[in-house]
Tab-separated table of C-alpha atoms in Angstrom:
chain	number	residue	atom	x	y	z
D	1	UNK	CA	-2.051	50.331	2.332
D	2	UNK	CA	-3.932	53.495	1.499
D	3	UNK	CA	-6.995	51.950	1.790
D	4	UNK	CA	-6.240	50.728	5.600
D	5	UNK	CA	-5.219	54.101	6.289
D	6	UNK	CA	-7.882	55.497	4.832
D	7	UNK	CA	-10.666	53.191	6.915
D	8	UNK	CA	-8.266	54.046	9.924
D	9	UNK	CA	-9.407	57.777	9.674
D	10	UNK	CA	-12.636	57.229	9.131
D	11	UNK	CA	-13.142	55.134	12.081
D	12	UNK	CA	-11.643	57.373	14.193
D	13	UNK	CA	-13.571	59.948	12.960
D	14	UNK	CA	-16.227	57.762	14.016
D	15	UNK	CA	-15.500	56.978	17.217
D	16	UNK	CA	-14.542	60.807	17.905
D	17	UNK	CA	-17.960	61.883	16.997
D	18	UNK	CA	-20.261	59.455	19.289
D	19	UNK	CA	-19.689	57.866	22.667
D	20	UNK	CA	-19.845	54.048	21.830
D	21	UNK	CA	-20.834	52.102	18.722
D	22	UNK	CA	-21.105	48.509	18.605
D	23	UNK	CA	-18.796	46.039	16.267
D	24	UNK	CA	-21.846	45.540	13.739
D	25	UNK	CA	-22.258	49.468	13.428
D	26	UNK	CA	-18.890	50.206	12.786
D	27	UNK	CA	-18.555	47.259	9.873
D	28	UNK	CA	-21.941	48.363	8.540
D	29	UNK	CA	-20.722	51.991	8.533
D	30	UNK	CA	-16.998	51.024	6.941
D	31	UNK	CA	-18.524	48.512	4.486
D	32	UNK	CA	-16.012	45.398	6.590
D	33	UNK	CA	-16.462	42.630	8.482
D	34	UNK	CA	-16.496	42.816	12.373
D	35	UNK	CA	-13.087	40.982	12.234
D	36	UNK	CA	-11.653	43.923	10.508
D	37	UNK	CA	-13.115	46.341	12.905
D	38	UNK	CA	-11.383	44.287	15.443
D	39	UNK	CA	-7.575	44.181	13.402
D	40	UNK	CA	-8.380	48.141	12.916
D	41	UNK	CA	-9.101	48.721	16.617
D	42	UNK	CA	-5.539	46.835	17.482
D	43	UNK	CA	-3.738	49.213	14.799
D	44	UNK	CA	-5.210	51.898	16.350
D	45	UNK	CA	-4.536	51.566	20.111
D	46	UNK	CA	-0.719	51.171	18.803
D	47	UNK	CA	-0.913	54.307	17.349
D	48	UNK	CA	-1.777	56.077	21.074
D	49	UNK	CA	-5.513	55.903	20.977
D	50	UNK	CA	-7.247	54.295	23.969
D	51	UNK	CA	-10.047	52.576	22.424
D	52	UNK	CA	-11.950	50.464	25.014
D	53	UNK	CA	-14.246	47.595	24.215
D	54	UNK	CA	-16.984	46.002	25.916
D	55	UNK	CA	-17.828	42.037	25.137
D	56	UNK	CA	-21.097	40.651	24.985
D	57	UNK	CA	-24.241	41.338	22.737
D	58	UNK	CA	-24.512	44.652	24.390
D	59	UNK	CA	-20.869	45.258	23.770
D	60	UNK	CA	-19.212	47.811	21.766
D	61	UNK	CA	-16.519	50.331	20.660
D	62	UNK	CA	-15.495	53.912	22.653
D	63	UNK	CA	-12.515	56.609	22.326
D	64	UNK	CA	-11.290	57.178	26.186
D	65	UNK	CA	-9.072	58.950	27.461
D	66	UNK	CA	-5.471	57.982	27.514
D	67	UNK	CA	-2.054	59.338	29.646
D	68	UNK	CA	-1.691	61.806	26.388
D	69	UNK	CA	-3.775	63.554	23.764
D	70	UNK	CA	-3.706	61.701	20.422
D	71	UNK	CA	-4.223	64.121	17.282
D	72	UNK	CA	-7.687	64.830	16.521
D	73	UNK	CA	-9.240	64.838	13.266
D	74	UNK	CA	-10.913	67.910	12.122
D	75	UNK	CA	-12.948	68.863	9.089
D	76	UNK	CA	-12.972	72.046	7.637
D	77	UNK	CA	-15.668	73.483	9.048
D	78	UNK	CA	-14.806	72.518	12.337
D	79	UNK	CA	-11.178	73.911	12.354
D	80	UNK	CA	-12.733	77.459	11.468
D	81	UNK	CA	-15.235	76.541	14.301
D	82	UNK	CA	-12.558	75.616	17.164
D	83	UNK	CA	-10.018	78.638	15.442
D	84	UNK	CA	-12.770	81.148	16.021
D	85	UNK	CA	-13.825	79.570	19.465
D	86	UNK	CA	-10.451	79.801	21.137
D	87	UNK	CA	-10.527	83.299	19.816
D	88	UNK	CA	-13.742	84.435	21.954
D	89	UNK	CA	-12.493	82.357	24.874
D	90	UNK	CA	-9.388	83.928	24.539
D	91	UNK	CA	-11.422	86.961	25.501
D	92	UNK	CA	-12.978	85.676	28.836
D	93	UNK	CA	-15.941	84.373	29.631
D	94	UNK	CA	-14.680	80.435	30.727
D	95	UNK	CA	-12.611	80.635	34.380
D	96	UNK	CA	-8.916	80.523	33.700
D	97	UNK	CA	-8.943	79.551	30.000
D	98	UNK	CA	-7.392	82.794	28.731
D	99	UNK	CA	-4.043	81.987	28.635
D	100	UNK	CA	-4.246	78.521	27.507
D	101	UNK	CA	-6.657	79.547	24.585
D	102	UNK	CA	-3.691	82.034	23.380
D	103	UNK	CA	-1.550	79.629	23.256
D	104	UNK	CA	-3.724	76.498	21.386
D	105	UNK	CA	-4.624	79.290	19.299
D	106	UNK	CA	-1.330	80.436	17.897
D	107	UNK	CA	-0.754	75.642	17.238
D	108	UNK	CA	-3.617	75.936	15.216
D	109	UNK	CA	-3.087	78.917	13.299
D	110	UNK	CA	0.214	77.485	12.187
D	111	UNK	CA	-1.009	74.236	11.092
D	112	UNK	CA	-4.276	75.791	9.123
D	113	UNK	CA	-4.189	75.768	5.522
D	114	UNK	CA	-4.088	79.266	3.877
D	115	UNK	CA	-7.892	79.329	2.952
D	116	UNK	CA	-8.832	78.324	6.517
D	117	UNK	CA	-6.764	81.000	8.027
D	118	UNK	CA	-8.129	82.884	5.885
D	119	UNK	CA	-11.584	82.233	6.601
D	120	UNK	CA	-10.839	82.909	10.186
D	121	UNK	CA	-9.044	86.097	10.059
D	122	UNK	CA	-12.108	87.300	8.294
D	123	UNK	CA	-14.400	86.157	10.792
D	124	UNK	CA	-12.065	87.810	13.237
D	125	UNK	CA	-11.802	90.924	11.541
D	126	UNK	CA	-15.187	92.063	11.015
D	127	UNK	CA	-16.729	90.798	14.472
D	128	UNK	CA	-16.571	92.742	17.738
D	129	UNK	CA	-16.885	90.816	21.038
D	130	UNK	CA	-17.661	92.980	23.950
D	131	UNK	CA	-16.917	91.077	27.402
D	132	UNK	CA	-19.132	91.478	29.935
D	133	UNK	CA	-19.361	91.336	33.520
D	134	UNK	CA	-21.288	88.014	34.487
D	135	UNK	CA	-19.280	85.165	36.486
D	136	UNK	CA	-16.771	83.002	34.906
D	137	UNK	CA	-17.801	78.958	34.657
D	138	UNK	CA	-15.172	76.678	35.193
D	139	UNK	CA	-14.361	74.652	31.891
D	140	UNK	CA	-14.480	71.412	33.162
D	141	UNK	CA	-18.414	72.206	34.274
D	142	UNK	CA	-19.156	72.644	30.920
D	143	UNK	CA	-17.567	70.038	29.334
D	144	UNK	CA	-19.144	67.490	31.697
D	145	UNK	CA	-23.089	69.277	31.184
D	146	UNK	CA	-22.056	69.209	27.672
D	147	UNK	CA	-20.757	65.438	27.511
D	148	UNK	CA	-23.597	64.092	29.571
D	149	UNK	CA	-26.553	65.882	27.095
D	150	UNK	CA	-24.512	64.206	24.233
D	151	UNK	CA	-25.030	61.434	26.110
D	152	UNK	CA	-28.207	61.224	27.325
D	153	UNK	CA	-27.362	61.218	31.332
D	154	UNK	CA	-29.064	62.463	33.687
D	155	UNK	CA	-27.153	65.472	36.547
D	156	UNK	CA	-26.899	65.629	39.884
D	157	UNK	CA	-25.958	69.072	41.039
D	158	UNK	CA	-26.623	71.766	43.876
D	159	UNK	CA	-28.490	74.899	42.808
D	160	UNK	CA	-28.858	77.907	43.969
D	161	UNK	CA	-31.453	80.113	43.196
D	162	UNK	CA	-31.400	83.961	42.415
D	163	UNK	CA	-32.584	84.638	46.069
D	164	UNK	CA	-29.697	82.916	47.352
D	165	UNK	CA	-32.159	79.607	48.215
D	166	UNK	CA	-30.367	76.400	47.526
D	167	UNK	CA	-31.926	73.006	45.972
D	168	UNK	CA	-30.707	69.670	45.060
D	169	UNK	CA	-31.819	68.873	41.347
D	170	UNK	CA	-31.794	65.940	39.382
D	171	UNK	CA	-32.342	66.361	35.624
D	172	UNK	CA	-32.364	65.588	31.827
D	173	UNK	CA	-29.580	67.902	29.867
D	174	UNK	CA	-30.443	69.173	26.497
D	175	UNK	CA	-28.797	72.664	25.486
D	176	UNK	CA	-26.153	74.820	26.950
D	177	UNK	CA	-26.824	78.639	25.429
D	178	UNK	CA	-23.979	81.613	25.807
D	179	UNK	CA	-26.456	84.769	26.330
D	180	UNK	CA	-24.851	88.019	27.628
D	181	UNK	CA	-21.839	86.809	29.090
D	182	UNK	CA	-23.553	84.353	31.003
D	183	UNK	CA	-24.297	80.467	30.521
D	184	UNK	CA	-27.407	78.584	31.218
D	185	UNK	CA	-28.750	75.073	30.952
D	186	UNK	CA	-31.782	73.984	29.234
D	187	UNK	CA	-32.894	70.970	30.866
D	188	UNK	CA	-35.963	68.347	31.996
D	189	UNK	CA	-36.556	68.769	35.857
D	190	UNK	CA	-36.969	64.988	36.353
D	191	UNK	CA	-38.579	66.218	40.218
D	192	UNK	CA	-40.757	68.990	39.110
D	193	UNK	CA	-41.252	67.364	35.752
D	194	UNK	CA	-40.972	70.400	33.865
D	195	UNK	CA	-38.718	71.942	31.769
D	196	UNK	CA	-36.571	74.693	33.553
D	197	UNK	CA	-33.190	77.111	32.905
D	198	UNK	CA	-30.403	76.771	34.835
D	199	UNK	CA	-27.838	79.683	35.311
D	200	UNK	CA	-24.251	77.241	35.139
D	201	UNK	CA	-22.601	79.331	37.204
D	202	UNK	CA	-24.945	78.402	39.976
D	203	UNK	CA	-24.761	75.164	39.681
D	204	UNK	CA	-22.561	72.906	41.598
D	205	UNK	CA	-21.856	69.287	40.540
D	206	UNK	CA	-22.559	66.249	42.279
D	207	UNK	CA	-19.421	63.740	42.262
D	208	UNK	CA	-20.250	61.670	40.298
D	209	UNK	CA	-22.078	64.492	38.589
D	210	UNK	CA	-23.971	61.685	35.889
D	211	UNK	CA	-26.409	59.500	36.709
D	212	UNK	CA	-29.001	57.143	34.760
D	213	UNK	CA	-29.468	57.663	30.867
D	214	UNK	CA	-32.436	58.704	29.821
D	215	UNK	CA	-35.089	58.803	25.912
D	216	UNK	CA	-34.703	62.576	24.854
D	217	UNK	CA	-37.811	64.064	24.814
D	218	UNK	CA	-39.009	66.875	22.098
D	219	UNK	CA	-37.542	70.323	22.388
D	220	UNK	CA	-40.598	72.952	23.743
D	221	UNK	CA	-40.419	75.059	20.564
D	222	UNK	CA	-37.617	77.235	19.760
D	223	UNK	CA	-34.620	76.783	22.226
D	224	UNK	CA	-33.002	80.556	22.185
D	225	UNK	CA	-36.311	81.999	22.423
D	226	UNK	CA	-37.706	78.953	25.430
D	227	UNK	CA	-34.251	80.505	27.156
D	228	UNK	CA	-35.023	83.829	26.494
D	229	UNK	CA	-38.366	84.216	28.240
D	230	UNK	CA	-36.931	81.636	31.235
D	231	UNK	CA	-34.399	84.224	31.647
D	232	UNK	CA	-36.532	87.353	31.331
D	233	UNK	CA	-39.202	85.470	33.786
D	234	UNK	CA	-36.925	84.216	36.687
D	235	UNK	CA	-36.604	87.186	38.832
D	236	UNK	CA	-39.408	88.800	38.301
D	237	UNK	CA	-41.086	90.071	41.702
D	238	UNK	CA	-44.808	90.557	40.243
D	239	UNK	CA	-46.334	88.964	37.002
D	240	UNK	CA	-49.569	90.086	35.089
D	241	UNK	CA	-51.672	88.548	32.529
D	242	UNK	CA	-52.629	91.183	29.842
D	243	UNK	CA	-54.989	90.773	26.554
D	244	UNK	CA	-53.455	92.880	23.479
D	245	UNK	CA	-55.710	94.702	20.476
D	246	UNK	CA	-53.350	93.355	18.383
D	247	UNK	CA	-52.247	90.345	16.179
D	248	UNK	CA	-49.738	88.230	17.902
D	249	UNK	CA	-47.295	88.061	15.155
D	250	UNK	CA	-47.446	91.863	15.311
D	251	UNK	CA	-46.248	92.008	19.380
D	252	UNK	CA	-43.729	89.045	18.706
D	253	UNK	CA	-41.935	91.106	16.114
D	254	UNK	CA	-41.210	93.693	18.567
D	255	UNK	CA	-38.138	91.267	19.464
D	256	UNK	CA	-38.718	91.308	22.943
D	257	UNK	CA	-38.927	87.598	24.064
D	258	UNK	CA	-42.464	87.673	25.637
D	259	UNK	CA	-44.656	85.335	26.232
D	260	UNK	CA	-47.671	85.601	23.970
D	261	UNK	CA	-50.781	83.465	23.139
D	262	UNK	CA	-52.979	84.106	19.781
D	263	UNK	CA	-56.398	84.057	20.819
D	264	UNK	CA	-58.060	85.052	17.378
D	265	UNK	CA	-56.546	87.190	14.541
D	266	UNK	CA	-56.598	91.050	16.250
D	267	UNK	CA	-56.016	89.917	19.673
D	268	UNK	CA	-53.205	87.984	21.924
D	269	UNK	CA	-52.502	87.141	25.533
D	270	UNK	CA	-49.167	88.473	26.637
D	271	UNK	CA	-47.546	87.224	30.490
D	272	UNK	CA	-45.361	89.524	31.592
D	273	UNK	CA	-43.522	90.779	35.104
D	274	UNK	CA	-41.202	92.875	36.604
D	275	UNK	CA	-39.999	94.439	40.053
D	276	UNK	CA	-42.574	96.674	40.499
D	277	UNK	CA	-46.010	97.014	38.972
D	278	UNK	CA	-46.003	100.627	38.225
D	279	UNK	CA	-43.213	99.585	35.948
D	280	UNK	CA	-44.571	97.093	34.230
D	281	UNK	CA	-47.562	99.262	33.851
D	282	UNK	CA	-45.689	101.999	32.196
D	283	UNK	CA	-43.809	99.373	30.135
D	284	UNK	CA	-47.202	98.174	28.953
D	285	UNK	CA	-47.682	101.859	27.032
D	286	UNK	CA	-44.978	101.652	25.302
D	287	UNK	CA	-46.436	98.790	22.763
D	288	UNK	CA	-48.784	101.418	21.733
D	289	UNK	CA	-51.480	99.121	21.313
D	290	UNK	CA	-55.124	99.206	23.186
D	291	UNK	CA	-55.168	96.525	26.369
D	292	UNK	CA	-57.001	94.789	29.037
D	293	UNK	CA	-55.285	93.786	32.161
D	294	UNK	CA	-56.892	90.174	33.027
D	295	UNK	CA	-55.054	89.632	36.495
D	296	UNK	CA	-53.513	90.579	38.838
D	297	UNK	CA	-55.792	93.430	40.497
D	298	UNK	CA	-52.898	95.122	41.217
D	299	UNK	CA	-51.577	95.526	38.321
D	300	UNK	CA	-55.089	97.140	36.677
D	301	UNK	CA	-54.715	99.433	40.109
D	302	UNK	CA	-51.214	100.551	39.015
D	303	UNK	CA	-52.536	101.217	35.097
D	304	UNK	CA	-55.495	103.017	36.610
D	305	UNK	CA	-53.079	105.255	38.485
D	306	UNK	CA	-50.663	105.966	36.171
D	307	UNK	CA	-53.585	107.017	33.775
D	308	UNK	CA	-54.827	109.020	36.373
D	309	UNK	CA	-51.477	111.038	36.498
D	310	UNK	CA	-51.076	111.220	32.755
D	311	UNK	CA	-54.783	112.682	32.392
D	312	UNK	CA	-54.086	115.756	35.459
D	313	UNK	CA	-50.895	116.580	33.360
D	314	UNK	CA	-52.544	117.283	30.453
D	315	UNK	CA	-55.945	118.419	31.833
D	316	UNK	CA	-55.271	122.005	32.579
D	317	UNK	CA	-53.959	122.531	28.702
């Protein structure tokens, strides 16, 4: 009997992490036959979980959702990782969730073993969260961009642009990254077939909001930083190209998200904008490293001015 309930957990461990498994993964994975992944399923749906199965060779196993919420198995780590996450949401951030955070909160708190709690109060202790301003998201938007780049499916969604512009995109989920109060979307542009960041609370869901699934493709590099300089780059009004006396590694250090190219040891291409060019010449100073602006002509106009200004207040001295 212990063993049963034992291979009951695990399987619905199983079937809680992924969307659908088929009969001969879930034997292989439990060490059974497929008959007892069968009698197992049967025990169970009687226990309140709506497990679903497809027949046929492309058949399988998934959890769905039923008229009430079953208990869910968590892991250690995850209970500290929920605890702590209700805590921040608790704080804003997700439209409406406040209250009901509070309140799943306090369940789980009371139900957490004393070196979990413990674990938790610590992390809530010494951490400071600092709300900011940016739009709420509703919850349900993120759980369905989450569920469908779990899943490999392709969005449909309205978008609208910082401008106010609006566009009807089509693309392959990856990421969702929390920067600043605000959420965004990393994401294949199936149309412009590119990748691209998506502010969430821009985007508006088709119904239904999931389309085809899709082969993941690789990652372009390092996804906090890829958001980072999509973010920095997306309203900028002018961009420049400028070539840095300096070792790439050295301007990437700075910590400032740009986007810079090596082009031999002492020397770098950096891309940067802003919403003027007399600003992003002044900006440019404040690496304190010798430069070349490469394009636009504007932009070498605005550093030639500027220069022109710094050298009359110092000329009569």
């Amino acid at each position: 009997m212990l063993e049963t309930s034992a291979r009951l957990l695990k399987l619905l461990s199983l079937l809680q992490a992924h969307k659908e498994w088929s009969g001969p993964e879930l034997a292989g994975r439990l060490g059974v036959s497929t008959r007892t992944i069968r009698n197992d399923v049967e025990r169970l749906r009687t226990l309140g979980y709506p497990v679903h199965a497809t027949p046929g060779v492309a058949g399988g196993y998934r959890l769905g959702a039923g008229a009430a919420l079953p208990p869910l198995l968590l892991d250690d780590e995850e209970a500290v990782a929920v605890a702590v996450g209700l805590g921040r949401a608790a704080g804003g951030g997700v439209a409406g969730i406040e209250e009901t955070s509070v309140r799943a909160l306090a369940k789980l708190e009371q139900v957490l073993p004393s070196r979990l709690r413990r674990r938790v109060n610590a992390l809530n202790t010494h951490t400071v969260h600092i709300p900011g301003e940016a739009p709420s998201v509703p919850p349900e938007t993120l759980t369905t961009i989450a569920n469908a780049a779990r899943d490999h499916e392709r969005l449909r969604f309205d978008y609208t642009g910082h401008k106010g512009a609006g566009s009807r995109r089509e693309a392959e989920p990856y990421r969702l990254v929390h920067r600043r109060g605000r959420w965004y979307l990393m994401a294949w542009d199936v149309e412009r077939a590119d990748w691209r960041t998506f502010r969430v609370d821009r985007i508006t869901l088709k119904v239904p909001a999931t389309g085809a699934r899709f082969t993941p493709r690789d990652l372009p590099g390092d996804v906090a930083e890829y958001v980072e300089r999509g973010i920095s780059t997306a309203m900028w009004e002018h961009r420049g190209t400028v070539l840095l006396r300096a070792p790439a590694e050295r301007i990437r250090d700075l910590g400032y998200g740009l986007e810079i190219e090596e082009v031999d040891a002492g020397t770098c291409l950096m891309r940067l904008g802003g919403d003027n060019l007399e600003g992003i010449a002044a900006w440019i100073g404040f690496l304190g490293v010798d430069f070349e602006v490469l394009d636009p002509p504007e932009l070498a106009e605005a550093v030639r001015t500027l220069a022109e200004r710094y050298g009359r207040a110092v000329s009569d001295r």
